Amino acid sequence: MTLMLDMYIDGTRVPSRSGERFDVVNPATGQVYASVPKGGVEDVDLAVAAARRALEGEWRRVAAPDRAAMLGRLARLLESRIDEFAAAETAHNGKTLFDADFDMHGTVACFDYYAGAATKYLGSTIPGPADYLLYTRREPVGVCGLIVPWNFPLAIAAWKIAPALAAGCTVIVKPASETPVTALMLADLVEEAGFPAGVFNVVSGPGSVAGNHLVVHPGVDKISVTGETTTGQTIMRTAADTLKRITLELGGKSPNLVFADADITQAVDGSLFLIYANSGQVCDARSRIFVQDAAYDEFVARFVEQAKKIHVGDPTDPDNHYGAITSSRQLEKIEYYVEIGQKEGATLACGGARVGEGPGLFYAPTAFTGVDNSMRIAREEIFGPVACIGRFSDYDDGITKANDTPFGLAATVWTADLTTGHRAAHDIRAGGVWINTSEFLFNESPFGGMKASGFGRELSMHGMDAYTELKTVGVSLGAHMPTFPLD
Ligand code: NDP
């Protein structure tokens, strides 16, 4: 049976003004899973008006400890319904139930983190002239348009929703059209947690219409988007007219450097996870693997042997390591790049084909070896389970290759020598560098990119910066006041 959901505007469930809806397909089965409203310009107008009323009305008077309590309640409500949300996440995205459950626990923790942050995000007093009080206040930036991608639908939405609400903003969430279900479901929990009407709104609909209207709308103060670099470029241009504050979390082609002194077993295990988890549909997937010459053959042999053992298929089967590609558009993009890689002369060492005969969108763990960093498969984001493995000679060559990319989201370094690891952390131009680990995301640490991977940081206390304006207040305590020397 198709799940029917409506949007959430001004504390009420509503269809789109046009009455139009669109289907959400389960990529693992090819079946229609849900039907949601196709929101457009009028729906965004209503949501922005509601968010502005709330911002300038009741919500403005809700104190930080009360916002914290609401976020804490939201975390508990989500925690109590984790199985339901994880199942929905799997049904519209295609990720395994294991991954969806992991993401939902991370989402609960994200709401908890910002429940705590709401009361600990401080201004400062500034040591200025004598007899003068100087201090800063952190004030909510205002109405925020939160535009979300399909690869971690609710988790990435929460990275934006939680700090925005903690800071005292009001929000309009625009989920990706492939995966709007969990953001729409969340509205029930937000209401039960006690957030006043208009503080939290969700408008499902096409990015080119609903998303674009949020970006041009003069009633929206801030846009935070996670998406492709080209989407970020369009939004940055469109947002210029109203001088919106923007946070751009964009694409990546992140390097994974394996030095010859590394524990190769550990490096292979970690590298497999870093490219194939979530079927490679991860913005900071370590899709460019560079192995130092002396370890290259051993690494490649083991990597390919292990990659072939990865189980792909039905995301509800706990035996499978990753599930479906989220859309046929994305699967075709992966196939397009695998063809290009072969034409460019890289060696297809494993994978390179769909898995299964049915309607499910499954793609085998794929590895190219002998990849030259100038090839398109090494320069353009594929966003799928495709590892591109090349080599480097010495430290400088490795760093040069790691940095030879338009992107700068993340990097991983495998080495037994921590001096090498820390040097690389200094020398690689990326928003984050991890050493000898495949675990890299924490609510407590900032996440975001350099170069074409965008700017601004999410998560951590830095994530609050994106949703506040810094105000300076100066008060004379009897200090001499500069003035014109008039009679
Ligand atoms: P898209 O850029 O296609 O879409 C992202 C969101 O933007 C969707 O909600 C989309 O709506 C909306 N959108 C599209 N065009 C516009 C527009 N002109 N104005 C306003 N909104 C618009 O990205 P994907 O959903 O395909 O997500 C995958 C991409 O996201 C990858 O490139 C990946 O690297 C990146 N990503 C980056 C992360 C980071 O932190 N840096 C994290 C996760 C993903 P609709 O769906 O309706 O088209």
Coordinates of C-alpha atoms and ligand atoms in Angstrom, one line a residue:
M1 CA 0.0 0.0 0.0
T2 CA 1.3 3.4 -0.9
L3 CA 2.2 5.7 2.0
M4 CA 0.4 9.0 1.7
L5 CA 2.0 12.0 3.3
D6 CA 1.3 15.7 3.3
M7 CA 3.5 18.7 3.8
Y8 CA 3.7 20.5 7.1
I9 CA 3.2 24.3 7.1
D10 CA 2.3 26.5 10.0
G11 CA 1.7 23.6 12.3
T12 CA -0.8 21.9 9.9
R13 CA -0.6 19.0 7.4
V14 CA -1.4 20.4 4.0
P15 CA -1.5 19.2 0.3
S16 CA 0.2 21.4 -2.3
R17 CA -1.9 24.4 -3.4
S18 CA -2.0 22.9 -6.9
G19 CA -3.2 19.6 -5.6
E20 CA -0.3 17.9 -7.5
R21 CA 1.6 15.0 -6.0
F22 CA 4.5 12.8 -7.0
D23 CA 5.5 9.2 -6.4
V24 CA 8.5 8.1 -4.4
V25 CA 9.9 4.8 -5.6
N26 CA 11.7 2.1 -3.5
P27 CA 14.9 1.6 -5.5
A28 CA 15.4 -1.9 -4.2
T29 CA 12.1 -3.1 -5.5
G30 CA 11.0 -0.7 -8.2
Q31 CA 7.6 -0.3 -6.4
V32 CA 6.0 3.0 -5.6
Y33 CA 6.5 3.4 -1.9
A34 CA 5.0 6.8 -1.1
S35 CA 3.1 9.7 -2.6
V36 CA 3.9 13.2 -1.5
P37 CA 2.7 16.7 -2.5
K38 CA 4.5 18.5 -5.3
G39 CA 5.1 21.8 -3.5
G40 CA 5.7 24.9 -5.6
V41 CA 6.0 28.7 -5.4
E42 CA 2.7 29.3 -3.5
D43 CA 3.5 26.6 -0.9
V44 CA 6.9 28.1 -0.3
D45 CA 5.3 31.5 0.1
L46 CA 2.9 30.1 2.7
A47 CA 5.8 28.4 4.6
V48 CA 8.0 31.5 4.5
A49 CA 5.1 33.6 5.8
A50 CA 4.5 31.1 8.6
A51 CA 8.2 31.0 9.5
R52 CA 8.4 34.8 9.6
R53 CA 5.3 35.1 11.8
A54 CA 6.7 32.5 14.2
L55 CA 10.2 34.2 14.2
E56 CA 8.8 37.6 15.0
G57 CA 6.1 36.3 17.4
E58 CA 5.9 33.5 20.0
W59 CA 9.2 31.8 19.1
R60 CA 11.3 35.0 19.7
R61 CA 10.2 34.8 23.4
V62 CA 11.1 31.1 23.9
A63 CA 14.3 31.1 26.0
A64 CA 17.3 29.0 25.1
P65 CA 16.6 26.4 28.0
D66 CA 13.1 25.9 26.6
R67 CA 14.4 25.4 23.1
A68 CA 16.9 22.9 24.5
A69 CA 14.1 21.0 26.3
M70 CA 12.1 20.8 23.0
L71 CA 15.1 19.5 21.1
G72 CA 15.7 17.0 23.9
R73 CA 12.1 15.8 23.6
L74 CA 12.4 15.5 19.9
A75 CA 15.5 13.3 20.4
R76 CA 13.6 11.0 22.7
L77 CA 10.6 10.8 20.4
L78 CA 12.8 9.9 17.5
E79 CA 14.6 7.4 19.6
S80 CA 11.3 5.7 20.5
R81 CA 10.4 5.3 16.8
I82 CA 13.8 4.5 15.4
D83 CA 12.7 1.2 13.8
E84 CA 9.9 3.0 11.9
F85 CA 12.2 5.8 10.7
A86 CA 15.0 3.4 9.7
A87 CA 12.5 1.3 7.7
A88 CA 11.3 4.4 5.9
E89 CA 14.9 5.6 5.3
T90 CA 15.7 2.2 3.7
A91 CA 12.5 2.2 1.6
H92 CA 13.1 5.5 -0.1
N93 CA 16.9 5.6 -0.2
G94 CA 17.8 1.9 -0.7
K95 CA 20.4 1.8 2.1
T96 CA 20.6 -1.3 4.3
L97 CA 18.5 -1.4 7.5
F98 CA 21.8 -1.6 9.4
D99 CA 23.0 1.7 7.9
A100 CA 19.6 3.3 8.3
D101 CA 19.5 2.3 11.9
F102 CA 23.1 3.7 12.4
D103 CA 22.0 7.0 10.7
M104 CA 18.9 7.3 12.9
H105 CA 21.0 6.8 16.1
G106 CA 23.4 9.5 14.8
T107 CA 20.3 11.7 14.2
V108 CA 19.1 11.3 17.7
A109 CA 22.6 12.1 19.0
C110 CA 22.6 15.2 16.7
F111 CA 19.3 16.5 18.3
D112 CA 20.8 15.7 21.7
Y113 CA 24.0 17.5 20.9
Y114 CA 22.2 20.7 19.9
A115 CA 19.8 20.5 22.8
G116 CA 22.9 20.8 24.9
A117 CA 24.4 23.5 22.6
A118 CA 21.4 25.8 22.8
T119 CA 22.4 26.9 26.4
K120 CA 26.1 26.9 25.8
Y121 CA 26.6 29.0 22.8
L122 CA 28.0 32.1 24.3
G123 CA 28.8 35.6 23.4
S124 CA 31.8 37.2 25.0
T125 CA 32.9 40.2 26.9
I126 CA 35.7 42.1 25.3
P127 CA 38.5 43.8 27.1
G128 CA 38.2 47.3 25.7
P129 CA 38.8 50.8 27.1
A130 CA 38.4 51.5 30.8
D131 CA 34.9 52.6 31.9
Y132 CA 33.4 50.9 28.8
L133 CA 31.5 47.6 28.6
L134 CA 31.9 45.8 25.2
Y135 CA 30.2 42.5 24.6
T136 CA 28.9 40.3 21.8
R137 CA 25.5 38.7 21.4
R138 CA 24.7 35.7 19.2
E139 CA 21.3 36.3 17.6
P140 CA 19.3 33.9 15.3
V141 CA 20.0 34.6 11.6
G142 CA 16.2 34.4 10.9
V143 CA 14.2 32.3 8.6
C144 CA 16.3 29.4 7.1
G145 CA 15.7 27.4 4.0
L146 CA 17.3 24.0 4.5
I147 CA 17.8 22.1 1.2
V148 CA 18.7 18.5 1.7
P149 CA 20.2 15.7 -0.6
W150 CA 19.0 12.1 -0.9
N151 CA 22.0 10.1 0.3
F152 CA 21.5 10.6 4.1
P153 CA 18.0 12.1 4.0
L154 CA 17.2 12.6 7.6
A155 CA 20.7 12.7 9.1
I156 CA 21.8 15.6 6.9
A157 CA 18.4 17.4 7.4
A158 CA 19.1 17.1 11.2
W159 CA 22.6 18.6 10.8
K160 CA 20.8 21.8 9.7
I161 CA 17.5 21.6 11.6
A162 CA 19.0 21.0 15.0
P163 CA 21.5 23.9 15.2
A164 CA 19.0 26.2 13.5
L165 CA 16.3 25.6 16.1
A166 CA 18.9 25.6 18.9
A167 CA 19.9 29.1 17.8
G168 CA 16.3 30.3 17.7
C169 CA 15.8 30.4 13.9
T170 CA 12.7 29.1 12.2
V171 CA 13.1 26.7 9.3
I172 CA 11.6 25.4 6.0
V173 CA 13.0 22.0 5.0
K174 CA 13.1 21.1 1.3
P175 CA 14.0 17.4 1.2
A176 CA 15.4 15.8 -2.0
S177 CA 12.7 14.6 -4.4
E178 CA 14.0 11.0 -4.3
T179 CA 13.8 10.9 -0.5
P180 CA 11.2 13.2 1.1
V181 CA 9.5 10.7 3.4
T182 CA 11.5 10.9 6.7
A183 CA 11.6 14.7 6.8
L184 CA 7.8 14.8 6.3
M185 CA 7.4 12.1 9.0
L186 CA 9.6 14.1 11.4
A187 CA 7.0 16.9 11.5
D188 CA 4.7 14.8 13.7
L189 CA 7.5 14.5 16.3
V190 CA 8.4 18.1 16.1
E191 CA 4.8 19.0 16.9
E192 CA 4.7 16.5 19.7
A193 CA 7.9 17.9 21.1
G194 CA 6.1 21.2 21.6
F195 CA 7.6 23.5 18.9
P196 CA 5.1 26.3 18.1
A197 CA 3.4 26.4 14.8
G198 CA 5.5 27.9 12.0
V199 CA 8.9 27.2 13.6
F200 CA 9.3 24.0 11.6
N201 CA 7.9 23.6 8.1
V202 CA 8.5 21.0 5.4
V203 CA 7.8 21.6 1.7
S204 CA 8.4 18.7 -0.7
G205 CA 8.8 19.6 -4.4
P206 CA 11.3 20.0 -7.2
G207 CA 14.5 21.8 -6.4
S208 CA 14.2 23.9 -9.6
V209 CA 10.9 25.3 -8.3
A210 CA 10.4 24.9 -4.6
G211 CA 14.1 25.0 -3.8
N212 CA 14.8 27.9 -6.1
H213 CA 11.9 29.9 -4.7
L214 CA 13.3 29.5 -1.2
V215 CA 16.6 30.9 -2.5
V216 CA 15.1 33.9 -4.2
H217 CA 12.5 34.7 -1.5
P218 CA 13.2 38.0 0.3
G219 CA 11.6 36.5 3.4
V220 CA 14.3 33.9 3.8
D221 CA 17.5 35.1 5.5
K222 CA 19.7 32.0 5.2
I223 CA 20.1 29.0 2.9
S224 CA 22.0 25.9 3.8
V225 CA 22.3 23.4 1.1
T226 CA 23.9 20.0 0.7
G227 CA 24.1 18.9 -2.9
E228 CA 26.1 18.8 -6.0
T229 CA 28.7 21.5 -6.7
T230 CA 26.8 22.7 -9.7
T231 CA 23.7 23.1 -7.5
G232 CA 25.8 25.1 -5.1
Q233 CA 27.0 27.4 -7.9
T234 CA 23.5 28.0 -9.0
I235 CA 22.3 28.8 -5.5
M236 CA 25.2 31.1 -4.8
R237 CA 24.4 33.1 -7.9
T238 CA 20.6 33.2 -7.2
A239 CA 21.1 34.1 -3.5
A240 CA 23.2 37.1 -4.4
D241 CA 20.2 39.4 -5.2
T242 CA 18.9 39.2 -1.6
L243 CA 22.4 38.9 -0.1
K244 CA 21.4 35.7 1.7
R245 CA 23.8 34.0 4.1
I246 CA 24.7 30.7 2.6
T247 CA 26.3 27.4 3.7
L248 CA 27.3 25.1 0.9
E249 CA 28.1 21.5 1.5
L250 CA 29.0 20.2 -1.9
G251 CA 30.6 17.3 -3.8
G252 CA 34.0 15.7 -3.3
K253 CA 36.6 13.4 -4.8
S254 CA 38.4 12.7 -1.6
P255 CA 41.9 11.1 -1.6
N256 CA 43.0 8.1 0.4
L257 CA 46.8 7.9 0.8
V258 CA 48.3 4.6 1.7
F259 CA 52.0 4.9 2.6
A260 CA 54.2 1.8 2.2
D261 CA 54.8 1.6 6.0
A262 CA 51.1 1.3 6.8
D263 CA 49.4 -1.8 8.2
I264 CA 48.1 -3.0 4.8
T265 CA 45.4 -5.2 6.2
Q266 CA 44.0 -2.4 8.2
A267 CA 44.4 0.1 5.3
V268 CA 42.5 -2.3 2.9
D269 CA 39.7 -2.9 5.4
G270 CA 39.3 0.8 6.1
S271 CA 39.6 1.8 2.4
L272 CA 36.9 -0.7 1.4
F273 CA 34.5 0.9 3.9
L274 CA 35.5 4.4 2.9
I275 CA 34.4 3.8 -0.8
Y276 CA 31.7 1.2 -0.6
A277 CA 29.7 2.1 2.5
N278 CA 26.2 3.4 1.6
S279 CA 26.9 2.1 -1.9
G280 CA 29.5 4.8 -2.4
Q281 CA 26.8 7.5 -2.4
V282 CA 28.7 9.5 0.2
C283 CA 30.0 13.0 -0.5
D284 CA 33.3 12.4 1.2
A285 CA 33.8 8.8 -0.1
R286 CA 37.5 8.2 -0.5
S287 CA 37.1 7.6 -4.1
R288 CA 40.8 8.3 -5.2
I289 CA 43.1 5.7 -3.5
F290 CA 46.8 6.4 -4.0
V291 CA 49.2 3.7 -2.8
Q292 CA 52.9 4.2 -2.4
D293 CA 54.9 2.1 -5.0
A294 CA 56.4 -0.4 -2.6
A295 CA 53.0 -1.4 -1.3
Y296 CA 50.9 -1.0 -4.5
D297 CA 50.8 -4.7 -5.6
E298 CA 50.0 -6.1 -2.2
F299 CA 47.3 -3.5 -1.5
V300 CA 45.6 -3.9 -4.9
A301 CA 45.6 -7.7 -4.7
R302 CA 44.1 -7.7 -1.2
F303 CA 41.6 -4.9 -2.0
V304 CA 40.2 -6.6 -5.1
E305 CA 40.0 -10.0 -3.3
Q306 CA 38.1 -8.4 -0.4
A307 CA 35.9 -6.2 -2.6
K308 CA 34.6 -9.4 -4.3
K309 CA 33.4 -10.7 -1.0
I310 CA 31.1 -7.7 -0.4
H311 CA 27.4 -8.7 -0.5
V312 CA 25.1 -6.4 -2.4
G313 CA 21.4 -6.7 -2.6
D314 CA 18.1 -6.5 -0.7
P315 CA 18.8 -3.8 1.9
T316 CA 16.5 -5.5 4.4
D317 CA 18.6 -8.7 4.3
P318 CA 21.2 -8.3 7.2
D319 CA 23.7 -10.4 5.1
N320 CA 24.1 -7.6 2.6
H321 CA 26.8 -4.9 3.2
Y322 CA 25.2 -2.3 1.0
G323 CA 21.9 -2.0 -0.8
A324 CA 20.5 -0.2 -3.8
I325 CA 21.6 2.8 -5.7
T326 CA 19.0 5.5 -4.9
S327 CA 17.7 6.3 -8.4
S328 CA 18.0 5.0 -12.0
R329 CA 19.5 8.4 -12.9
Q330 CA 22.3 7.8 -10.4
L331 CA 22.8 4.2 -11.6
E332 CA 23.1 5.4 -15.2
K333 CA 25.7 8.0 -14.1
I334 CA 27.8 5.2 -12.5
E335 CA 27.6 3.1 -15.6
Y336 CA 28.5 6.1 -17.8
Y337 CA 31.7 6.7 -15.7
V338 CA 32.6 3.0 -15.7
E339 CA 32.5 3.0 -19.5
I340 CA 34.6 6.2 -19.5
G341 CA 37.2 4.6 -17.1
Q342 CA 37.7 1.7 -19.5
K343 CA 38.0 4.0 -22.5
E344 CA 40.6 6.1 -20.6
G345 CA 42.7 3.0 -20.2
A346 CA 42.3 2.2 -16.5
T347 CA 42.0 -1.5 -15.6
L348 CA 38.7 -2.7 -14.4
A349 CA 39.9 -5.0 -11.7
C350 CA 36.4 -6.0 -10.3
G351 CA 32.8 -5.2 -10.6
G352 CA 31.7 -2.9 -13.4
A353 CA 28.1 -4.4 -13.7
R354 CA 24.7 -4.4 -12.2
V355 CA 23.8 -7.1 -9.7
G356 CA 20.7 -9.2 -10.1
E357 CA 18.1 -9.4 -12.8
G358 CA 15.1 -7.8 -11.1
P359 CA 14.0 -4.2 -11.0
G360 CA 16.2 -3.4 -8.0
L361 CA 19.0 -0.9 -8.7
F362 CA 22.1 -2.8 -7.5
Y363 CA 25.7 -2.2 -8.6
A364 CA 28.7 -4.4 -7.8
P365 CA 31.7 -3.1 -5.8
T366 CA 33.9 -1.8 -8.6
A367 CA 37.6 -1.0 -8.7
F368 CA 39.8 0.5 -11.3
T369 CA 43.5 0.1 -11.0
G370 CA 46.3 1.9 -12.8
V371 CA 44.3 5.1 -12.6
D372 CA 46.1 8.3 -13.6
N373 CA 45.0 11.3 -11.7
S374 CA 44.3 13.2 -14.9
M375 CA 41.6 10.7 -16.0
R376 CA 38.0 11.9 -15.8
I377 CA 37.2 9.0 -13.4
A378 CA 39.8 10.5 -11.0
R379 CA 38.6 14.1 -11.4
E380 CA 34.8 14.0 -11.5
E381 CA 32.5 12.9 -8.8
I382 CA 30.9 9.5 -9.6
F383 CA 28.9 9.1 -6.4
G384 CA 28.8 5.3 -6.5
P385 CA 30.7 2.2 -5.5
V386 CA 33.7 2.8 -7.8
A387 CA 37.2 2.9 -6.4
C388 CA 39.9 4.6 -8.5
I389 CA 43.3 3.2 -7.5
G390 CA 46.6 4.8 -8.6
R391 CA 50.1 5.1 -7.2
F392 CA 52.6 7.6 -5.8
S393 CA 56.3 7.5 -5.3
D394 CA 57.3 9.6 -2.3
Y395 CA 55.7 12.0 0.2
D396 CA 55.7 15.0 -2.0
D397 CA 54.2 13.1 -5.0
G398 CA 51.5 11.7 -2.7
I399 CA 50.5 15.2 -1.4
T400 CA 50.6 16.7 -4.9
K401 CA 48.3 14.0 -6.2
A402 CA 46.0 14.3 -3.2
N403 CA 45.7 18.1 -3.7
D404 CA 45.4 17.9 -7.5
T405 CA 41.6 18.1 -7.6
P406 CA 39.0 20.8 -7.7
F407 CA 37.5 19.4 -4.5
G408 CA 38.6 19.7 -0.9
L409 CA 36.1 17.8 1.3
A410 CA 38.1 15.2 3.2
A411 CA 41.2 12.9 3.1
T412 CA 42.5 9.8 4.8
V413 CA 46.1 8.9 5.4
W414 CA 47.4 5.4 6.3
T415 CA 50.9 5.3 7.8
A416 CA 52.8 3.8 10.7
D417 CA 54.7 7.1 11.1
L418 CA 52.6 9.6 12.9
T419 CA 55.0 12.4 11.8
T420 CA 54.0 11.6 8.2
G421 CA 50.4 11.5 9.2
H422 CA 50.5 14.9 10.9
R423 CA 52.5 16.4 8.1
A424 CA 49.9 15.2 5.6
A425 CA 47.2 16.7 7.8
H426 CA 48.9 20.0 7.4
D427 CA 49.6 19.7 3.7
I428 CA 46.3 18.4 2.3
R429 CA 43.8 21.0 1.3
A430 CA 40.6 19.5 2.6
G431 CA 38.0 20.3 5.3
G432 CA 39.0 17.2 7.3
V433 CA 42.0 14.8 7.3
W434 CA 41.8 11.4 9.1
I435 CA 44.8 9.2 10.0
N436 CA 44.6 5.4 10.2
T437 CA 40.8 5.2 10.6
S438 CA 37.7 4.8 8.6
E439 CA 35.6 6.4 11.3
F440 CA 35.4 10.1 10.6
L441 CA 32.0 11.7 11.5
F442 CA 31.1 13.0 14.9
N443 CA 28.4 15.4 16.0
E444 CA 31.1 17.0 18.1
S445 CA 33.5 17.8 15.3
P446 CA 33.0 20.2 12.4
F447 CA 32.3 18.9 8.9
G448 CA 32.6 20.8 5.6
G449 CA 34.7 21.5 2.6
M450 CA 37.3 23.7 1.0
K451 CA 37.6 24.7 -2.7
A452 CA 34.7 23.3 -4.9
S453 CA 33.4 21.3 -1.9
G454 CA 31.8 24.4 -0.6
F455 CA 32.2 26.5 2.5
G456 CA 30.8 26.8 6.0
R457 CA 30.9 24.1 8.6
E458 CA 28.2 21.8 10.0
L459 CA 28.1 19.9 13.2
S460 CA 29.9 20.8 16.4
M461 CA 29.6 24.3 18.0
H462 CA 30.9 25.7 14.7
G463 CA 27.6 24.5 13.2
M464 CA 25.8 27.1 15.3
D465 CA 27.8 29.9 13.7
A466 CA 25.9 29.3 10.4
Y467 CA 22.6 30.1 12.1
T468 CA 23.5 33.2 14.1
E469 CA 24.6 36.8 13.5
L470 CA 27.2 38.2 15.8
K471 CA 26.2 41.6 17.3
T472 CA 28.5 43.9 19.2
V473 CA 27.2 46.0 22.0
G474 CA 29.1 48.9 23.5
V475 CA 28.1 50.7 26.7
S476 CA 29.7 53.7 28.3
L477 CA 30.3 53.3 32.0
G478 CA 31.2 56.9 32.3
A479 CA 34.0 56.9 29.7
H480 CA 35.0 60.0 27.7
M481 CA 32.8 60.2 24.6
P482 CA 34.4 61.4 21.4
T483 CA 32.5 64.4 19.9
F484 CA 33.1 67.4 17.8
P485 CA 34.8 70.3 19.5
L486 CA 31.9 72.7 19.1
D487 CA 31.3 75.9 21.2
Ligands
NDP1 P1 21.5 17.9 -5.9 O1 22.4 19.0 -5.9 O2 20.9 17.4 -7.1 O3 20.2 18.2 -4.9 C1 20.4 18.6 -3.6 C2 19.2 19.3 -3.1 O4 19.1 20.6 -3.8 C3 17.9 18.6 -3.5 O5 16.9 18.9 -2.4 C4 17.4 19.3 -4.8 O6 16.0 19.2 -5.0 C5 17.8 20.7 -4.5 N1 18.0 21.6 -5.6 C6 18.4 21.2 -6.9 N2 18.5 22.3 -7.7 C7 18.2 23.4 -6.9 C8 18.1 24.8 -7.2 N3 18.3 25.3 -8.4 N4 17.7 25.6 -6.2 C9 17.5 25.1 -5.0 N5 17.5 23.8 -4.7 C10 17.9 22.9 -5.6 O7 22.3 16.8 -5.1 P2 21.8 15.3 -4.8 O8 20.5 15.3 -4.1 O9 22.0 14.6 -6.1 O10 22.9 14.8 -3.7 C11 24.1 14.3 -4.0 C12 25.2 15.4 -4.0 O11 25.3 16.0 -2.7 C13 26.5 14.9 -4.3 O12 27.2 15.7 -5.2 C14 27.2 14.9 -3.0 O13 28.6 15.0 -3.1 C15 26.6 16.0 -2.3 N6 26.7 15.9 -0.9 C16 27.6 16.7 -0.2 C17 27.7 16.6 1.2 C18 28.6 17.5 1.9 O14 28.5 17.6 3.1 N7 29.5 18.2 1.3 C19 27.0 15.5 1.9 C20 26.1 14.7 1.1 C21 26.0 14.9 -0.3 P3 15.5 18.0 -5.9 O15 15.9 16.7 -5.3 O16 14.1 18.2 -6.0 O17 16.2 18.1 -7.3

